[in-house]
GROMACS .gro file of C-alpha atoms in nm:
model
  480
    1THR     CA    1  -4.900  -4.252  -7.250
    2ALA     CA    2  -5.072  -3.963  -7.072
    3SER     CA    3  -5.436  -3.855  -7.111
    4GLY     CA    4  -5.533  -3.496  -7.160
    5VAL     CA    5  -5.540  -3.223  -7.425
    6ILE     CA    6  -5.286  -3.219  -7.710
    7LEU     CA    7  -5.124  -2.880  -7.775
    8PHE     CA    8  -4.908  -2.809  -8.083
    9ALA     CA    9  -4.707  -2.489  -8.094
   10GLU     CA   10  -4.379  -2.390  -8.261
   11ASN     CA   11  -4.323  -2.741  -8.394
   12TYR     CA   12  -4.358  -2.879  -8.045
   13LEU     CA   13  -4.621  -3.134  -7.948
   14GLU     CA   14  -4.734  -3.152  -7.583
   15VAL     CA   15  -5.006  -3.335  -7.392
   16VAL     CA   16  -5.147  -3.120  -7.109
   17HIS     CA   17  -5.315  -3.316  -6.837
   18VAL     CA   18  -5.675  -3.208  -6.762
   19ASP     CA   19  -5.866  -3.323  -6.455
   20PHE     CA   20  -6.219  -3.410  -6.567
   21ASP     CA   21  -6.321  -3.531  -6.222
   22ALA     CA   22  -6.593  -3.349  -6.026
   23HIS     CA   23  -6.475  -3.106  -5.758
   24PHE     CA   24  -6.606  -3.000  -5.417
   25GLU     CA   25  -6.453  -2.689  -5.257
   26VAL     CA   26  -6.521  -2.552  -4.909
   27GLU     CA   27  -6.500  -2.201  -4.762
   28ILE     CA   28  -6.532  -2.150  -4.385
   29SER     CA   29  -6.651  -1.818  -4.235
   30LEU     CA   30  -6.414  -1.626  -4.008
   31ASP     CA   31  -6.615  -1.713  -3.697
   32LYS     CA   32  -6.627  -2.079  -3.812
   33MET     CA   33  -7.005  -2.084  -3.771
   34VAL     CA   34  -7.083  -2.153  -4.139
   35ALA     CA   35  -6.915  -2.363  -4.408
   36ARG     CA   36  -7.017  -2.299  -4.768
   37GLY     CA   37  -6.961  -2.535  -5.058
   38ARG     CA   38  -6.886  -2.496  -5.429
   39PHE     CA   39  -6.970  -2.794  -5.648
   40LEU     CA   40  -6.831  -2.852  -6.000
   41PRO     CA   41  -6.961  -3.139  -6.216
   42SER     CA   42  -6.732  -3.393  -6.384
   43GLY     CA   43  -6.624  -3.372  -6.746
   44GLU     CA   44  -6.630  -3.645  -7.006
   45GLY     CA   45  -6.478  -3.959  -6.859
   46GLY     CA   46  -6.425  -3.796  -6.520
   47THR     CA   47  -6.535  -3.924  -6.179
   48PRO     CA   48  -6.869  -3.773  -6.069
   49LEU     CA   49  -6.943  -3.633  -5.723
   50ASN     CA   50  -6.974  -3.912  -5.468
   51PRO     CA   51  -7.002  -3.955  -5.088
   52THR     CA   52  -6.634  -4.049  -5.057
   53LEU     CA   53  -6.521  -3.721  -5.218
   54ILE     CA   54  -6.758  -3.524  -4.994
   55GLU     CA   55  -6.637  -3.702  -4.679
   56HIS     CA   56  -6.268  -3.656  -4.764
   57THR     CA   57  -6.311  -3.285  -4.841
   58LEU     CA   58  -6.501  -3.224  -4.517
   59HIS     CA   59  -6.237  -3.418  -4.325
   60ASP     CA   60  -5.951  -3.226  -4.489
   61ASN     CA   61  -6.118  -2.898  -4.384
   62ARG     CA   62  -6.185  -3.033  -4.031
   63ILE     CA   63  -6.560  -2.986  -4.063
   64VAL     CA   64  -6.728  -3.221  -3.816
   65PHE     CA   65  -7.036  -3.041  -3.677
   66GLY     CA   66  -7.366  -2.922  -3.821
   67ILE     CA   67  -7.318  -3.099  -4.154
   68GLN     CA   68  -7.630  -3.066  -4.370
   69LYS     CA   69  -7.636  -3.427  -4.491
   70GLU     CA   70  -7.972  -3.425  -4.669
   71GLN     CA   71  -7.886  -3.104  -4.854
   72LEU     CA   72  -7.549  -3.245  -4.957
   73GLU     CA   73  -7.717  -3.558  -5.098
   74GLN     CA   74  -7.961  -3.345  -5.298
   75ILE     CA   75  -7.682  -3.123  -5.434
   76VAL     CA   76  -7.467  -3.422  -5.534
   77HIS     CA   77  -7.761  -3.569  -5.724
   78GLN     CA   78  -7.843  -3.234  -5.890
   79VAL     CA   79  -7.483  -3.166  -5.998
   80ASN     CA   80  -7.440  -3.516  -6.138
   81THR     CA   81  -7.774  -3.528  -6.324
   82GLU     CA   82  -7.796  -3.168  -6.448
   83ASN     CA   83  -7.422  -3.120  -6.502
   84LYS     CA   84  -7.435  -2.772  -6.346
   85VAL     CA   85  -7.212  -2.570  -6.112
   86ILE     CA   86  -7.364  -2.488  -5.773
   87GLU     CA   87  -7.194  -2.223  -5.560
   88SER     CA   88  -7.208  -2.077  -5.209
   89VAL     CA   89  -7.438  -2.328  -5.044
   90ASP     CA   90  -7.439  -2.370  -4.665
   91ILE     CA   91  -7.321  -2.725  -4.612
   92ALA     CA   92  -7.245  -2.702  -4.237
   93ILE     CA   93  -7.394  -2.467  -3.977
   94GLY     CA   94  -7.265  -2.423  -3.624
   95GLN     CA   95  -7.477  -2.379  -3.315
   96LYS     CA   96  -7.439  -2.045  -3.137
   97ALA     CA   97  -7.394  -2.037  -2.763
   98ALA     CA   98  -7.708  -1.919  -2.581
   99ASP     CA   99  -7.654  -1.728  -2.258
  100GLY     CA  100  -7.892  -1.808  -1.977
  101ALA     CA  101  -8.175  -1.571  -1.886
  102ASN     CA  102  -8.124  -1.357  -1.577
  103GLY     CA  103  -8.340  -1.414  -1.276
  104HIS     CA  104  -8.640  -1.185  -1.241
  105ILE     CA  105  -8.901  -1.091  -0.984
  106GLU     CA  106  -9.274  -1.122  -1.040
  107TYR     CA  107  -9.463  -0.866  -0.831
  108PHE     CA  108  -9.819  -0.923  -0.711
  109PHE     CA  109  -9.899  -0.553  -0.663
  110ASN     CA  110  -9.866  -0.232  -0.863
  111THR     CA  111  -9.503  -0.117  -0.845
  112SER     CA  112  -9.541   0.180  -1.079
  113GLY     CA  113  -9.650   0.526  -0.974
  114ASN     CA  114  -9.782   0.590  -1.324
  115LEU     CA  115 -10.148   0.497  -1.327
  116LYS     CA  116 -10.339   0.512  -1.654
  117PRO     CA  117 -10.687   0.653  -1.592
  118LYS     CA  118 -10.981   0.424  -1.652
  119GLU     CA  119 -11.164   0.490  -1.980
  120MET     CA  120 -11.544   0.499  -1.948
  121GLU     CA  121 -11.799   0.388  -2.208
  122ASP     CA  122 -11.867   0.750  -2.311
  123GLY     CA  123 -11.496   0.808  -2.379
  124SER     CA  124 -11.429   1.006  -2.060
  125VAL     CA  125 -11.149   0.906  -1.823
  126ASN     CA  126 -11.086   0.931  -1.449
  127PHE     CA  127 -10.871   0.804  -1.164
  128LYS     CA  128 -11.168   0.715  -0.940
  129ASP     CA  129 -11.115   0.342  -0.962
  130VAL     CA  130 -10.736   0.340  -0.921
  131SER     CA  131 -10.516   0.392  -0.619
  132VAL     CA  132 -10.147   0.444  -0.561
  133ILE     CA  133 -10.184   0.300  -0.209
  134GLU     CA  134 -10.245  -0.074  -0.184
  135SER     CA  135 -10.329  -0.240   0.146
  136VAL     CA  136 -10.250  -0.605   0.218
  137GLU     CA  137 -10.325  -0.847   0.498
  138GLU     CA  138 -10.077  -1.057   0.694
  139ASN     CA  139  -9.937  -1.355   0.495
  140HIS     CA  140 -10.042  -1.195   0.165
  141GLU     CA  141  -9.810  -1.302  -0.120
  142LEU     CA  142  -9.616  -1.001  -0.249
  143ALA     CA  143  -9.363  -1.133  -0.501
  144ARG     CA  144  -9.207  -1.444  -0.645
  145ILE     CA  145  -8.847  -1.480  -0.758
  146HIS     CA  146  -8.778  -1.666  -1.082
  147HIS     CA  147  -8.434  -1.823  -1.089
  148PRO     CA  148  -8.187  -1.773  -1.374
  149THR     CA  149  -8.143  -2.039  -1.639
  150LYS     CA  150  -7.823  -2.214  -1.737
  151GLY     CA  151  -7.644  -2.111  -2.052
  152VAL     CA  152  -7.636  -2.358  -2.342
  153PRO     CA  153  -7.287  -2.398  -2.497
  154GLY     CA  154  -7.252  -2.380  -2.872
  155THR     CA  155  -7.030  -2.559  -3.124
  156ASP     CA  156  -6.870  -2.427  -3.443
  157VAL     CA  157  -6.847  -2.633  -3.762
  158CYS     CA  158  -6.497  -2.747  -3.664
  159GLY     CA  159  -6.628  -2.894  -3.339
  160THR     CA  160  -6.489  -2.628  -3.105
  161LEU     CA  161  -6.706  -2.583  -2.796
  162LEU     CA  162  -6.832  -2.225  -2.749
  163PRO     CA  163  -6.891  -2.134  -2.384
  164ALA     CA  164  -7.215  -1.972  -2.263
  165LYS     CA  165  -7.284  -1.759  -1.957
  166ASP     CA  166  -7.534  -1.859  -1.695
  167GLY     CA  167  -7.799  -1.600  -1.604
  168ASN     CA  168  -7.741  -1.377  -1.301
  169PRO     CA  169  -7.942  -1.456  -0.988
  170LEU     CA  170  -8.149  -1.205  -0.792
  171LYS     CA  171  -8.225  -1.188  -0.424
  172LEU     CA  172  -8.576  -1.193  -0.286
  173PRO     CA  173  -8.660  -0.824  -0.218
  174VAL     CA  174  -8.702  -0.866   0.159
  175GLY     CA  175  -8.782  -0.536   0.333
  176PRO     CA  176  -8.943  -0.423   0.659
  177ASN     CA  177  -9.234  -0.645   0.768
  178THR     CA  178  -9.181  -0.901   0.490
  179SER     CA  179  -9.021  -1.246   0.487
  180PRO     CA  180  -8.988  -1.557   0.268
  181HIS     CA  181  -9.284  -1.794   0.273
  182PRO     CA  182  -9.215  -2.070   0.530
  183SER     CA  183  -9.290  -2.346   0.279
  184ASN     CA  184  -9.171  -2.172  -0.038
  185PRO     CA  185  -8.856  -1.959  -0.002
  186ASP     CA  186  -8.905  -1.821  -0.355
  187VAL     CA  187  -9.219  -1.633  -0.248
  188LEU     CA  188  -9.221  -1.317  -0.035
  189ILE     CA  189  -9.511  -1.256   0.204
  190ALA     CA  190  -9.624  -0.980   0.438
  191THR     CA  191  -9.561  -1.047   0.807
  192LYS     CA  192  -9.818  -0.785   0.912
  193ALA     CA  193 -10.111  -0.598   0.764
  194GLY     CA  194 -10.036  -0.257   0.615
  195ILE     CA  195  -9.954  -0.066   0.299
  196VAL     CA  196  -9.726  -0.237   0.048
  197ARG     CA  197  -9.483  -0.041  -0.168
  198LEU     CA  198  -9.159  -0.094  -0.355
  199SER     CA  199  -8.893   0.115  -0.183
  200GLY     CA  200  -8.576   0.111  -0.390
  201SER     CA  201  -8.494  -0.256  -0.443
  202VAL     CA  202  -8.695  -0.398  -0.150
  203ILE     CA  203  -9.063  -0.439  -0.068
  204GLU     CA  204  -9.184  -0.290   0.257
  205ILE     CA  205  -9.506  -0.301   0.454
  206THR     CA  206  -9.572   0.020   0.643
  207GLU     CA  207  -9.841   0.167   0.855
  208GLY     CA  208 -10.051   0.432   0.686
  209TYR     CA  209 -10.230   0.744   0.802
  210PHE     CA  210 -10.598   0.746   0.705
  211VAL     CA  211 -10.826   1.051   0.713
  212ASN     CA  212 -11.190   0.943   0.698
  213GLY     CA  213 -11.312   1.273   0.554
  214ASP     CA  214 -11.165   1.614   0.466
  215VAL     CA  215 -10.839   1.776   0.567
  216ASP     CA  216 -10.968   2.097   0.727
  217PHE     CA  217 -10.987   2.268   1.066
  218ALA     CA  218 -11.098   1.939   1.224
  219THR     CA  219 -10.772   1.764   1.129
  220GLY     CA  220 -10.527   2.051   1.084
  221ASN     CA  221 -10.216   2.013   0.870
  222ILE     CA  222 -10.092   1.657   0.826
  223LYS     CA  223  -9.727   1.550   0.841
  224TYR     CA  224  -9.663   1.176   0.840
  225GLY     CA  225  -9.347   0.977   0.761
  226LYS     CA  226  -9.524   0.701   0.567
  227SER     CA  227  -9.813   0.682   0.319
  228VAL     CA  228 -10.126   0.892   0.367
  229LYS     CA  229 -10.478   0.824   0.240
  230ILE     CA  230 -10.748   1.095   0.252
  231LYS     CA  231 -11.105   0.990   0.178
  232LYS     CA  232 -11.239   1.329   0.065
  233ASP     CA  233 -11.095   1.680   0.004
  234VAL     CA  234 -10.799   1.889   0.114
  235LYS     CA  235 -10.939   2.235   0.186
  236SER     CA  236 -10.773   2.570   0.113
  237GLY     CA  237 -10.492   2.680   0.341
  238PHE     CA  238 -10.397   2.333   0.467
  239SER     CA  239 -10.091   2.124   0.389
  240VAL     CA  240 -10.016   1.753   0.370
  241GLU     CA  241  -9.666   1.602   0.392
  242ALA     CA  242  -9.629   1.229   0.324
  243GLY     CA  243  -9.307   1.028   0.352
  244GLY     CA  244  -9.455   0.757   0.128
  245ASP     CA  245  -9.737   0.772  -0.125
  246LEU     CA  246 -10.038   1.005  -0.111
  247ASP     CA  247 -10.390   0.904  -0.215
  248ILE     CA  248 -10.670   1.166  -0.212
  249GLY     CA  249 -11.026   1.066  -0.295
  250GLY     CA  250 -11.167   1.413  -0.365
  251LEU     CA  251 -11.053   1.764  -0.458
  252VAL     CA  252 -10.748   1.960  -0.352
  253GLU     CA  253 -10.797   2.336  -0.322
  254ASP     CA  254 -10.536   2.609  -0.254
  255SER     CA  255 -10.319   2.370  -0.052
  256ASN     CA  256  -9.958   2.256  -0.046
  257LEU     CA  257  -9.881   1.886  -0.085
  258PHE     CA  258  -9.534   1.738  -0.033
  259CYS     CA  259  -9.481   1.371  -0.110
  260ASP     CA  260  -9.173   1.144  -0.115
  261GLY     CA  261  -9.359   0.889  -0.326
  262ASN     CA  262  -9.638   0.894  -0.583
  263VAL     CA  263  -9.959   1.099  -0.574
  264VAL     CA  264 -10.313   1.013  -0.684
  265ILE     CA  265 -10.586   1.279  -0.668
  266LYS     CA  266 -10.910   1.125  -0.793
  267GLY     CA  267 -11.083   1.461  -0.820
  268GLY     CA  268 -10.899   1.772  -0.928
  269PHE     CA  269 -10.656   2.040  -0.813
  270VAL     CA  270 -10.837   2.376  -0.829
  271GLY     CA  271 -10.801   2.721  -0.680
  272SER     CA  272 -10.671   3.072  -0.728
  273GLY     CA  273 -10.310   2.970  -0.797
  274LYS     CA  274 -10.186   2.938  -0.438
  275GLY     CA  275 -10.172   2.558  -0.442
  276GLU     CA  276  -9.863   2.349  -0.514
  277ILE     CA  277  -9.780   1.980  -0.534
  278ILE     CA  278  -9.417   1.873  -0.501
  279ALA     CA  279  -9.365   1.498  -0.551
  280ALA     CA  280  -9.056   1.278  -0.567
  281GLY     CA  281  -9.258   1.027  -0.769
  282SER     CA  282  -9.531   1.057  -1.030
  283VAL     CA  283  -9.851   1.262  -1.000
  284ASN     CA  284 -10.180   1.117  -1.125
  285ILE     CA  285 -10.472   1.360  -1.116
  286GLY     CA  286 -10.823   1.413  -1.250
  287PHE     CA  287 -10.784   1.774  -1.369
  288VAL     CA  288 -10.589   2.091  -1.286
  289ARG     CA  289 -10.694   2.456  -1.285
  290ASN     CA  290 -10.468   2.749  -1.194
  291GLN     CA  291 -10.231   2.545  -0.975
  292THR     CA  292  -9.868   2.428  -0.982
  293ILE     CA  293  -9.735   2.071  -0.998
  294LYS     CA  294  -9.369   1.967  -0.977
  295SER     CA  295  -9.295   1.598  -1.024
  296ARG     CA  296  -8.963   1.413  -1.044
  297GLY     CA  297  -9.147   1.140  -1.235
  298ASP     CA  298  -9.442   1.171  -1.474
  299VAL     CA  299  -9.759   1.379  -1.454
  300ASN     CA  300 -10.075   1.205  -1.580
  301ILE     CA  301 -10.396   1.411  -1.614
  302ALA     CA  302 -10.725   1.235  -1.685
  303LYS     CA  303 -10.919   1.538  -1.813
  304GLU     CA  304 -10.807   1.898  -1.866
  305SER     CA  305 -10.531   2.138  -1.767
  306ILE     CA  306 -10.642   2.503  -1.749
  307ASN     CA  307 -10.395   2.784  -1.668
  308ALA     CA  308 -10.175   2.540  -1.475
  309LYS     CA  309  -9.799   2.532  -1.429
  310ILE     CA  310  -9.685   2.172  -1.461
  311PHE     CA  311  -9.324   2.056  -1.445
  312ALA     CA  312  -9.222   1.690  -1.491
  313ARG     CA  313  -8.873   1.547  -1.491
  314ASN     CA  314  -8.992   1.276  -1.731
  315ASN     CA  315  -9.323   1.305  -1.919
  316ILE     CA  316  -9.661   1.481  -1.911
  317HIS     CA  317  -9.964   1.292  -2.046
  318ILE     CA  318 -10.306   1.458  -2.078
  319TYR     CA  319 -10.571   1.199  -2.160
  320GLY     CA  320 -10.863   1.445  -2.179
  321LYS     CA  321 -10.938   1.700  -2.450
  322THR     CA  322 -10.802   2.034  -2.337
  323VAL     CA  323 -10.479   2.209  -2.244
  324VAL     CA  324 -10.536   2.585  -2.231
  325GLY     CA  325 -10.313   2.853  -2.080
  326GLY     CA  326 -10.034   2.814  -1.829
  327LYS     CA  327  -9.710   2.628  -1.890
  328LEU     CA  328  -9.625   2.260  -1.934
  329SER     CA  329  -9.258   2.162  -1.910
  330ALA     CA  330  -9.119   1.807  -1.941
  331ARG     CA  331  -8.773   1.672  -2.006
  332ASN     CA  332  -8.882   1.397  -2.246
  333GLU     CA  333  -9.236   1.417  -2.378
  334ILE     CA  334  -9.570   1.600  -2.361
  335THR     CA  335  -9.873   1.417  -2.502
  336GLY     CA  336 -10.220   1.563  -2.546
  337LEU     CA  337 -10.526   1.586  -2.768
  338ILE     CA  338 -10.577   1.964  -2.812
  339PHE     CA  339 -10.339   2.243  -2.711
  340GLY     CA  340 -10.468   2.602  -2.697
  341ASN     CA  341 -10.814   2.739  -2.778
  342SER     CA  342 -10.999   2.939  -3.043
  343GLU     CA  343 -10.947   3.264  -2.846
  344GLY     CA  344 -10.570   3.234  -2.888
  345SER     CA  345 -10.494   3.204  -2.515
  346ARG     CA  346 -10.120   3.177  -2.465
  347THR     CA  347 -10.025   2.819  -2.382
  348ASP     CA  348  -9.656   2.740  -2.326
  349LEU     CA  349  -9.526   2.392  -2.407
  350GLU     CA  350  -9.162   2.312  -2.332
  351VAL     CA  351  -8.967   1.988  -2.370
  352GLY     CA  352  -8.598   1.905  -2.345
  353LEU     CA  353  -8.557   2.077  -2.008
  354ASP     CA  354  -8.502   1.907  -1.671
  355PHE     CA  355  -8.660   2.155  -1.430
  356THR     CA  356  -8.475   1.998  -1.135
  357LEU     CA  357  -8.142   2.086  -1.301
  358LEU     CA  358  -8.264   2.440  -1.364
  359GLU     CA  359  -8.359   2.473  -0.996
  360GLU     CA  360  -8.019   2.335  -0.898
  361LYS     CA  361  -7.852   2.590  -1.126
  362TYR     CA  362  -8.039   2.876  -0.956
  363LYS     CA  363  -7.945   2.743  -0.611
  364THR     CA  364  -7.581   2.707  -0.717
  365GLU     CA  365  -7.578   3.065  -0.845
  366GLU     CA  366  -7.722   3.184  -0.512
  367LYS     CA  367  -7.450   2.994  -0.324
  368ILE     CA  368  -7.183   3.145  -0.550
  369LYS     CA  369  -7.319   3.495  -0.485
  370ALA     CA  370  -7.327   3.438  -0.107
  371LEU     CA  371  -6.971   3.298  -0.108
  372MET     CA  372  -6.846   3.588  -0.319
  373ASP     CA  373  -6.998   3.836  -0.073
  374ASN     CA  374  -6.830   3.655   0.219
  375HIS     CA  375  -6.506   3.634   0.022
  376LYS     CA  376  -6.512   4.008  -0.046
  377LYS     CA  377  -6.569   4.095   0.322
  378ALA     CA  378  -6.304   3.850   0.446
  379ASN     CA  379  -6.054   3.967   0.186
  380GLU     CA  380  -6.109   4.334   0.275
  381THR     CA  381  -6.040   4.260   0.643
  382LEU     CA  382  -5.739   4.045   0.552
  383THR     CA  383  -5.597   4.334   0.344
  384LYS     CA  384  -5.625   4.565   0.647
  385PHE     CA  385  -5.429   4.319   0.861
  386GLU     CA  386  -5.164   4.289   0.589
  387LYS     CA  387  -5.123   4.669   0.583
  388MET     CA  388  -5.093   4.673   0.963
  389LYS     CA  389  -4.835   4.397   0.946
  390LYS     CA  390  -4.634   4.591   0.687
  391ILE     CA  391  -4.632   4.901   0.909
  392LYS     CA  392  -4.585   4.740   1.250
  393LYS     CA  393  -4.377   4.446   1.126
  394VAL     CA  394  -4.522   4.231   1.405
  395LEU     CA  395  -4.890   4.193   1.496
  396GLN     CA  396  -5.018   4.143   1.847
  397PRO     CA  397  -5.098   3.777   1.934
  398LYS     CA  398  -5.474   3.830   1.903
  399GLN     CA  399  -5.432   4.014   1.573
  400GLU     CA  400  -5.196   3.743   1.443
  401PHE     CA  401  -5.452   3.477   1.537
  402LEU     CA  402  -5.730   3.662   1.350
  403TYR     CA  403  -5.499   3.722   1.054
  404LYS     CA  404  -5.425   3.348   1.017
  405LYS     CA  405  -5.794   3.259   1.059
  406LEU     CA  406  -5.891   3.506   0.786
  407ALA     CA  407  -5.618   3.381   0.551
  408ALA     CA  408  -5.742   3.023   0.598
  409LEU     CA  409  -6.102   3.135   0.543
  410VAL     CA  410  -6.018   3.316   0.219
  411ALA     CA  411  -5.831   3.007   0.092
  412LYS     CA  412  -6.127   2.786   0.183
  413LEU     CA  413  -6.372   3.019   0.009
  414ASP     CA  414  -6.151   3.019  -0.302
  415THR     CA  415  -6.165   2.638  -0.312
  416GLN     CA  416  -6.543   2.633  -0.262
  417LEU     CA  417  -6.597   2.892  -0.535
  418VAL     CA  418  -6.392   2.691  -0.785
  419ALA     CA  419  -6.594   2.377  -0.703
  420LEU     CA  420  -6.927   2.560  -0.737
  421GLU     CA  421  -6.827   2.717  -1.069
  422LYS     CA  422  -6.736   2.370  -1.202
  423ARG     CA  423  -7.070   2.238  -1.076
  424LYS     CA  424  -7.252   2.522  -1.250
  425GLU     CA  425  -7.070   2.452  -1.579
  426MET     CA  426  -7.164   2.083  -1.558
  427ILE     CA  427  -7.531   2.169  -1.494
  428GLU     CA  428  -7.537   2.413  -1.786
  429GLU     CA  429  -7.385   2.145  -2.012
  430LYS     CA  430  -7.657   1.897  -1.910
  431LEU     CA  431  -7.926   2.160  -1.963
  432ARG     CA  432  -7.815   2.193  -2.326
  433GLU     CA  433  -7.882   1.822  -2.388
  434VAL     CA  434  -8.223   1.796  -2.558
  435GLY     CA  435  -8.207   1.431  -2.665
  436LYS     CA  436  -8.523   1.297  -2.832
  437ALA     CA  437  -8.761   1.537  -2.658
  438ARG     CA  438  -9.090   1.585  -2.839
  439ILE     CA  439  -9.452   1.700  -2.815
  440ILE     CA  440  -9.715   1.457  -2.941
  441VAL     CA  441 -10.044   1.615  -3.052
  442LYS     CA  442 -10.327   1.376  -3.131
  443ASP     CA  443 -10.579   1.629  -3.267
  444ARG     CA  444 -10.455   1.988  -3.305
  445ILE     CA  445 -10.240   2.274  -3.176
  446LEU     CA  446 -10.412   2.612  -3.203
  447PRO     CA  447 -10.260   2.959  -3.261
  448GLY     CA  448 -10.141   3.128  -2.943
  449THR     CA  449  -9.943   2.821  -2.838
  450MET     CA  450  -9.572   2.879  -2.777
  451ILE     CA  451  -9.341   2.581  -2.827
  452LYS     CA  452  -8.990   2.558  -2.685
  453ILE     CA  453  -8.748   2.270  -2.740
  454GLY     CA  454  -8.410   2.328  -2.579
  455ASP     CA  455  -8.311   2.682  -2.677
  456ARG     CA  456  -8.537   2.687  -2.987
  457HIS     CA  457  -8.870   2.872  -2.989
  458PHE     CA  458  -9.170   2.847  -3.219
  459ALA     CA  459  -9.492   3.052  -3.206
  460VAL     CA  460  -9.789   2.865  -3.354
  461GLN     CA  461  -9.964   3.106  -3.591
  462GLN     CA  462 -10.157   2.853  -3.798
  463GLU     CA  463 -10.343   2.549  -3.672
  464ILE     CA  464 -10.133   2.230  -3.669
  465LEU     CA  465 -10.346   1.923  -3.731
  466GLY     CA  466 -10.248   1.594  -3.570
  467PRO     CA  467 -10.155   1.332  -3.518
  468LYS     CA  468  -9.810   1.488  -3.525
  469SER     CA  469  -9.483   1.483  -3.334
  470ILE     CA  470  -9.319   1.820  -3.273
  471LEU     CA  471  -8.942   1.783  -3.238
  472LEU     CA  472  -8.606   1.923  -3.343
  473VAL     CA  473  -8.500   1.832  -3.697
  474ASN     CA  474  -8.154   1.963  -3.791
  475GLY     CA  475  -8.181   2.226  -3.519
  476LYS     CA  476  -8.525   2.346  -3.629
  477ILE     CA  477  -8.864   2.280  -3.468
  478GLU     CA  478  -9.069   2.067  -3.710
  479ALA     CA  479  -9.408   1.891  -3.706
  480VAL     CA  480  -9.368   1.543  -3.852
   0.00000   0.00000   0.00000
């Protein structure tokens, strides 16, 4: 009375039931964001795929969200008409949670100290039309805050709600001489005329020092706690110290410039090698000859660098044609068109070194030497007192006082020496970190150029044609 397949074996007759009905199987991903289906057609006399079977199977697997109804209808029709197996088809897709975007600030002035020089029609470049110092009038709009957005929750195929994070808000960067707009608290305005700059996380308006001409015997040396703007040149033998940014419209000769912000020199920095620029920010300059630049940011040169010593904590970019002689050292990257010349002038290029760490190492070594000298002197005197104490058994009150002071001093010096040695070890460890430092040559590197990456050296003896990146590959300097 049963339907199925008749089997006869060992004089035994048996009817094995066979299900000829169509089948629909479901597999759910581990994160429950996708459900995939496997569809088997019906056999002869079996029940074909139908909406009721689909609904019951989805219900049994607790799939309630993101069901691809149109696709399921098409598959059911295809399986029933073509009598084919269809596997691993997405039949339900969840919706991922989308976190909200963080708030951000839109600035209405240049906040970067890195100024790309303007390219002229003839291909030359200069900084004449850019400035690191930007003046604003009272009530000028400085920035606008954009509020964070709400997160959008998601849902998996089983209907479970997936939480989303809202974006993080930001505060309006209110600094000295700025305030929210009286009718729009999302906008920051200047409350007085002056020079605008981003100082840390706030915007400030400061007074500036303006020289309507050269820095020479008529002005003397300049030392000002805020930004300084000089219309023309800085003559040999004079110095300028700026607590903010420094903008010079002409040339700088054999002079010393110290700046706590960014520097723009629209002309060049030329002389006999007695000039030096030390900047906490980036240095943007027309050209350099024979002088020294030390920047804790980037150094950007519009034209050429000739026999200059340039140190950048980040990058050095030369937009002009020539880098000849001297030394360029950057922690991350040096970019230029042509390095060296046909005469084979030695030109040193070094990446992977933070010159500020190297300077700190030298200073630490000097401190260690000074402490060791003091330690030696104090310890020698302490030893004399100890011998006296051994002979006399008891020291005089004044001698006992000095003895205890010296013992405390030696102990203090021991502690300081241990701390400095640890500091030196940490600096040396950081100095060994090269990272992804590289030299990018757009045209060529000529013989006579010396390349150093970390502790690896390479003397260029044959012309290297660009564009190429010079970097460490498996511990070896390669041009790729």
